[in-house]
Coordinates of C-alpha atoms and ligand atoms in Angstrom, one line a residue:
M280 CA 0.0 0.0 0.0
S281 CA 1.4 3.4 -1.0
F282 CA 1.4 6.3 1.5
Q283 CA 0.1 9.6 0.1
I284 CA 2.0 12.8 1.0
N285 CA -0.6 15.0 -0.5
G286 CA -2.8 16.6 2.2
K287 CA -0.7 15.4 5.1
V288 CA 1.2 17.3 7.8
A289 CA 4.9 16.8 8.5
L290 CA 7.5 17.7 11.2
V291 CA 11.1 17.9 10.1
T292 CA 13.8 18.1 12.8
G293 CA 16.9 19.9 11.5
G294 CA 14.6 21.3 8.9
A295 CA 16.6 24.5 8.6
G296 CA 19.8 22.7 7.6
G297 CA 21.0 21.2 4.2
I298 CA 19.1 17.9 4.0
G299 CA 16.2 18.9 6.2
R300 CA 15.5 22.1 4.2
C301 CA 15.5 20.1 1.0
I302 CA 13.1 17.6 2.5
V303 CA 10.8 20.5 3.5
E304 CA 10.9 21.8 0.0
A305 CA 10.2 18.4 -1.6
L306 CA 7.3 17.9 0.8
L307 CA 5.8 21.2 -0.4
E308 CA 6.3 20.2 -4.0
N309 CA 4.5 17.0 -3.3
G310 CA 1.4 18.6 -1.9
I311 CA 1.9 18.5 1.8
K312 CA -0.8 20.5 3.7
G313 CA 1.6 21.9 6.3
V314 CA 5.2 21.4 7.5
V315 CA 6.9 22.3 10.8
I316 CA 10.6 23.1 10.6
A317 CA 11.8 22.1 14.1
D318 CA 15.4 23.3 14.4
I319 CA 17.6 24.8 17.1
N320 CA 18.9 27.5 14.8
E321 CA 16.3 30.3 14.9
E322 CA 18.1 32.6 12.6
Q323 CA 18.4 29.9 9.9
G324 CA 14.8 28.6 10.5
T325 CA 13.3 32.1 10.1
K326 CA 15.4 32.6 6.9
V327 CA 14.3 29.3 5.4
V328 CA 10.6 30.2 6.1
S329 CA 11.0 33.5 4.4
E330 CA 12.8 32.0 1.4
L331 CA 10.3 29.2 0.9
S332 CA 7.4 31.6 1.3
Q333 CA 8.4 33.2 -2.0
K334 CA 7.7 30.0 -3.8
F335 CA 4.9 28.3 -1.6
N336 CA 1.9 29.4 0.4
P337 CA 3.4 30.9 3.6
T338 CA 0.5 29.5 5.7
Q339 CA 1.8 26.0 5.0
I340 CA 5.2 26.5 6.6
L341 CA 5.8 27.0 10.3
Y342 CA 9.2 27.4 12.1
Q343 CA 9.3 26.2 15.7
K344 CA 12.5 26.7 17.7
T345 CA 13.3 23.1 18.9
D346 CA 16.1 21.4 20.7
V347 CA 15.5 17.6 20.0
T348 CA 17.6 16.7 23.1
V349 CA 15.0 18.4 25.4
V350 CA 11.8 16.3 25.4
E351 CA 9.6 19.3 26.4
S352 CA 11.0 21.4 23.5
F353 CA 10.4 18.5 21.0
E354 CA 6.9 18.0 22.3
D355 CA 6.2 21.7 21.8
A356 CA 6.9 21.2 18.1
F357 CA 4.3 18.5 17.9
K358 CA 1.8 20.7 19.7
A359 CA 2.5 23.5 17.3
A360 CA 1.9 21.2 14.4
I361 CA -1.5 20.2 15.8
Q362 CA -2.5 23.7 16.7
Q363 CA -1.6 25.1 13.3
F364 CA -2.6 22.2 11.0
Q365 CA -4.9 20.0 13.1
H366 CA -3.1 16.7 12.6
I367 CA 0.4 15.2 12.3
D368 CA 1.2 12.3 9.9
I369 CA 5.0 12.3 9.1
L370 CA 8.0 12.7 11.4
F371 CA 11.5 13.2 9.9
N372 CA 13.9 12.5 12.7
N373 CA 16.7 14.3 10.8
A374 CA 18.6 16.6 13.1
G375 CA 22.2 15.4 13.5
I376 CA 25.8 16.5 14.1
V377 CA 29.3 15.2 13.8
N378 CA 31.4 16.1 16.9
E379 CA 33.9 13.5 18.1
N380 CA 35.6 15.9 20.4
E381 CA 32.4 16.6 22.3
W382 CA 31.1 13.1 21.7
E383 CA 28.5 13.3 24.5
K384 CA 26.8 16.1 22.5
C385 CA 26.9 13.9 19.4
V386 CA 25.1 11.1 21.3
Q387 CA 22.6 13.6 22.7
V388 CA 21.5 15.0 19.4
N389 CA 21.9 12.0 17.1
L390 CA 20.6 9.3 19.4
I391 CA 18.7 10.8 22.4
G392 CA 17.1 13.3 20.0
V393 CA 15.8 10.4 17.8
I394 CA 14.7 8.4 20.8
N395 CA 12.7 11.4 22.1
G396 CA 11.0 11.7 18.6
M397 CA 10.2 8.0 18.5
I398 CA 8.6 8.0 21.9
L399 CA 6.6 11.1 21.3
A400 CA 5.4 9.9 17.9
T401 CA 4.7 6.3 18.7
E402 CA 3.1 6.7 22.1
K403 CA 1.1 9.9 21.4
Y404 CA 1.3 12.2 18.4
L405 CA 1.5 10.1 15.2
K406 CA -0.3 7.3 16.9
D407 CA -3.3 9.4 17.9
Q408 CA -3.3 12.5 15.7
K409 CA -2.8 11.1 12.2
L410 CA -5.3 11.9 9.4
G411 CA -5.4 8.7 7.5
E412 CA -5.0 5.0 8.2
E413 CA -1.2 5.2 8.5
A414 CA 1.5 7.6 9.6
V415 CA 5.2 7.5 8.7
I416 CA 8.5 8.1 10.6
V417 CA 11.7 8.6 8.6
N418 CA 14.9 8.4 10.6
T419 CA 18.0 9.9 9.0
S420 CA 20.8 7.4 9.6
S421 CA 23.9 7.3 7.3
I422 CA 26.1 5.0 5.3
A423 CA 28.4 5.2 8.3
S424 CA 25.8 3.1 10.1
V425 CA 26.7 0.0 8.1
T426 CA 30.3 0.9 7.0
P427 CA 32.3 2.3 9.9
E428 CA 34.2 5.5 8.9
L429 CA 37.5 6.1 10.6
L430 CA 37.9 9.1 12.9
I431 CA 34.1 9.3 13.6
P432 CA 33.5 6.3 15.9
T433 CA 30.8 7.9 18.1
Y434 CA 28.9 9.2 15.0
N435 CA 29.0 5.7 13.5
A436 CA 27.6 4.2 16.7
T437 CA 24.7 6.7 16.9
K438 CA 23.7 5.9 13.3
S439 CA 23.9 2.1 13.8
A440 CA 21.6 2.6 16.8
I441 CA 19.2 4.5 14.7
N442 CA 18.9 1.5 12.4
A443 CA 18.2 -0.7 15.4
I444 CA 15.5 1.6 16.8
T445 CA 13.9 1.8 13.3
R446 CA 13.7 -2.0 13.0
T447 CA 12.4 -2.4 16.5
Y448 CA 9.5 0.1 16.2
A449 CA 8.6 -1.5 12.8
E450 CA 7.9 -4.9 14.4
S451 CA 4.2 -5.9 14.2
Y452 CA 4.0 -5.7 18.1
Y453 CA 4.3 -1.9 17.7
Y454 CA 2.8 -1.5 14.3
N455 CA -0.5 -3.3 15.1
S456 CA -1.3 -0.7 17.7
T457 CA 0.4 2.4 16.2
K458 CA -0.2 2.0 12.4
I459 CA 3.1 3.9 12.0
K460 CA 5.4 2.8 9.2
V461 CA 9.0 3.3 10.4
V462 CA 11.9 3.5 7.9
A463 CA 15.5 4.8 7.8
I464 CA 17.5 6.5 5.1
C465 CA 21.3 6.2 4.9
P466 CA 22.7 9.0 2.9
G467 CA 26.2 9.0 1.5
V468 CA 28.2 12.1 1.6
T469 CA 25.9 15.0 0.7
E470 CA 26.8 18.6 0.1
T471 CA 25.8 20.3 3.4
S472 CA 27.6 22.1 6.1
I473 CA 28.1 18.8 8.1
V474 CA 30.9 17.7 5.7
N475 CA 33.0 20.6 6.8
L476 CA 34.9 18.4 9.3
A477 CA 37.3 21.0 10.7
G478 CA 37.7 20.3 14.4
V479 CA 35.0 17.7 14.8
V480 CA 36.9 14.4 14.0
R481 CA 39.1 12.5 16.4
P482 CA 42.8 12.8 15.7
G483 CA 43.3 9.0 15.4
P484 CA 46.4 6.9 16.4
D485 CA 48.5 8.0 13.4
D486 CA 48.2 9.8 10.1
S487 CA 47.4 6.8 7.9
A488 CA 43.6 7.4 7.9
E489 CA 42.4 9.5 4.9
R490 CA 42.3 13.1 6.1
T491 CA 39.8 14.4 3.5
L492 CA 36.5 13.4 2.0
D493 CA 37.9 14.0 -1.5
G494 CA 37.6 10.4 -2.5
Y495 CA 33.9 10.2 -1.7
P496 CA 31.2 10.9 -4.3
L497 CA 29.3 13.9 -3.3
Q498 CA 25.5 14.2 -4.0
S499 CA 23.2 17.2 -3.7
P500 CA 20.7 17.4 -0.9
K501 CA 18.0 18.1 -3.5
F502 CA 18.6 14.8 -5.2
L503 CA 18.6 13.1 -1.8
A504 CA 15.3 14.7 -0.8
D505 CA 13.6 13.6 -4.0
Q506 CA 14.6 10.0 -3.4
V507 CA 13.3 10.3 0.2
M508 CA 9.8 11.2 -1.1
K509 CA 9.8 7.9 -2.9
V510 CA 10.9 6.1 0.3
V511 CA 8.0 7.8 2.2
E512 CA 5.5 6.7 -0.3
K513 CA 6.6 3.2 -1.2
A514 CA 9.0 1.7 1.4
P515 CA 7.7 -1.1 3.6
T516 CA 8.0 -0.6 7.3
G517 CA 11.3 -1.6 8.9
T518 CA 13.4 -1.1 5.8
I519 CA 16.7 0.8 5.6
W520 CA 17.5 2.7 2.4
I521 CA 20.9 3.7 1.1
I522 CA 21.0 6.8 -1.0
E523 CA 24.5 7.7 -2.3
D524 CA 26.4 8.9 -5.3
T525 CA 23.3 10.4 -7.0
K526 CA 21.9 6.9 -7.6
P527 CA 18.3 5.7 -6.9
A528 CA 17.7 4.5 -3.3
Y529 CA 18.4 0.8 -2.7
Q530 CA 17.4 -1.3 0.3
Y531 CA 20.1 -2.4 2.8
I532 CA 19.5 -6.0 3.8
Y533 CA 20.6 -7.2 7.3
N534 CA 21.8 -10.9 7.4
D535 CA 19.9 -13.4 9.5
R536 CA 22.3 -14.2 12.3
K537 CA 21.3 -17.9 12.1
M538 CA 22.8 -18.0 8.6
S539 CA 26.3 -17.2 10.0
Q540 CA 28.8 -20.1 9.3
Y541 CA 31.8 -19.3 11.4
K542 CA 32.4 -20.9 14.8
V543 CA 35.2 -20.1 17.4
Ligands
NAI107 N1 25.6 15.6 4.8 C1 25.9 14.3 4.8 O1 26.9 13.9 4.1 C2 25.2 13.3 5.6 C3 24.3 13.7 6.6 N2 23.6 12.8 7.3 C4 22.7 13.1 8.3 O2 21.7 14.0 7.8 C5 21.1 14.8 8.8 C6 21.1 16.2 8.4 O3 22.4 16.7 8.3 P1 22.8 17.8 7.2 O4 21.7 18.4 6.6 O5 23.9 17.2 6.4 O6 23.6 18.8 8.2 P2 23.3 20.3 8.6 O7 24.3 20.7 9.6 O8 23.2 21.1 7.3 O9 21.9 20.4 9.2 C7 21.6 19.9 10.5 C8 20.5 20.7 11.1 O10 20.2 20.2 12.4 C9 20.0 21.2 13.3 N3 20.3 20.8 14.7 C10 21.4 20.5 15.3 N4 21.3 20.2 16.6 C11 19.9 20.3 16.8 C12 19.1 20.1 17.9 N5 19.7 19.7 19.1 N6 17.8 20.2 17.8 C13 17.2 20.6 16.6 N7 18.0 20.8 15.5 C14 19.3 20.7 15.6 C15 21.0 22.3 12.8 O11 20.7 23.6 13.3 C16 20.9 22.2 11.3 O12 20.0 23.0 10.8 C17 22.0 14.5 10.1 O13 21.3 13.5 10.9 C18 23.3 13.9 9.5 O14 23.9 13.0 10.4 C19 23.8 11.4 7.0 C20 24.6 11.0 6.0 C21 25.4 11.9 5.2
LIG108 C1 32.6 9.5 5.0 C2 31.4 9.5 5.8 C3 30.2 9.0 5.2 C4 29.0 9.2 6.0 C5 28.4 10.5 5.8 C6 27.8 11.1 7.0 O1 26.9 10.6 7.6 C7 28.3 12.2 7.5 C8 29.6 12.4 7.3 C9 30.2 13.5 7.8 C10 31.5 13.4 8.0 C11 32.2 12.2 7.8 C12 33.5 12.2 7.9 C13 34.4 11.0 7.9 C14 35.6 11.2 7.8 C15 36.6 10.2 8.1 O2 36.5 9.0 7.4 C16 38.0 10.9 7.9 O3 38.7 10.1 7.0 C17 37.9 12.3 7.5 C18 39.0 13.0 8.2 C19 39.0 14.5 7.8 C20 39.9 15.3 8.7 O4 40.8 14.7 9.4 O5 39.8 16.5 8.7

């Protein structure tokens, strides 16, 4: 069954940044009724609303200053969505940072922020305040969740954990009562401010690790967001989608552990 974006309401965390902003714009192009940009950066959030208001109906776009690490602040974003647009159907748990030198902050934003969103959505807001039969959660993971990148171990760990939480909440035990489809996207390196790595990676034990992202294919956040719309509409619950190198999204398949051959 395909999910219809048209006429629905979405909340995008980190919606003022590179990927989040492009997701907001793609949603508006796909007929979303209303979208809440839930981002900690007020200056950028206000600017994005003003820019998108040149192209789309301003009444469809709301900025709500939000810190995803603070559950009350995150909940206020859901409340703002209901107050302005009457229902809430899609959550993009997208806010994330790279910061290996303040790694606790990386865990706070990338993991605790996503857990806050999952609990608020599955226990209350998307569960009870959706318009149609089904709601959708899209968690922004990374290719680093399945291929560990050197010098960003904590980031890799938070993104692997996002895949785990996605697969858990997709289980029929949850779905049967929530009717929320839960999926994750794993972008490859995408042209946003996050790939400016100065000062946020660990030094590493020596200089043999690649020190630049030059070897990685770079894709635009607009291309990524257009692929994400297809994932929202078509992907089955519990699936994980890699989107890299400006190629169509493809599903990452986890092995069944019982198929493993090697013994100690
Ligand atoms: N750009 C890339 O190459 C890739 C990015 N990602 C993931 O995509 C997501 C979006 O990142 P980008 O757009 O690339 O970065 P970005 O830095 O352009 O945008 C991130 C946004 O999150 C917001 N934010 C940060 N902390 C927050 C908090 N506590 N509460 C609410 N908002 C907060 C920022 O203000 C910013 O607007 C992240 O989860 C990132 O890990 C995943 C794979 C590749
Ligand atoms: C290569 C990462 C793919 C995952 C994309 C993602 O989610 C976000 C990436 C943001 C930064 C990733 C950086 C990884 C870098 C290391 O592998 C390292 O080699 C780069 C070191 C750069 C430096 O020392 O300045």
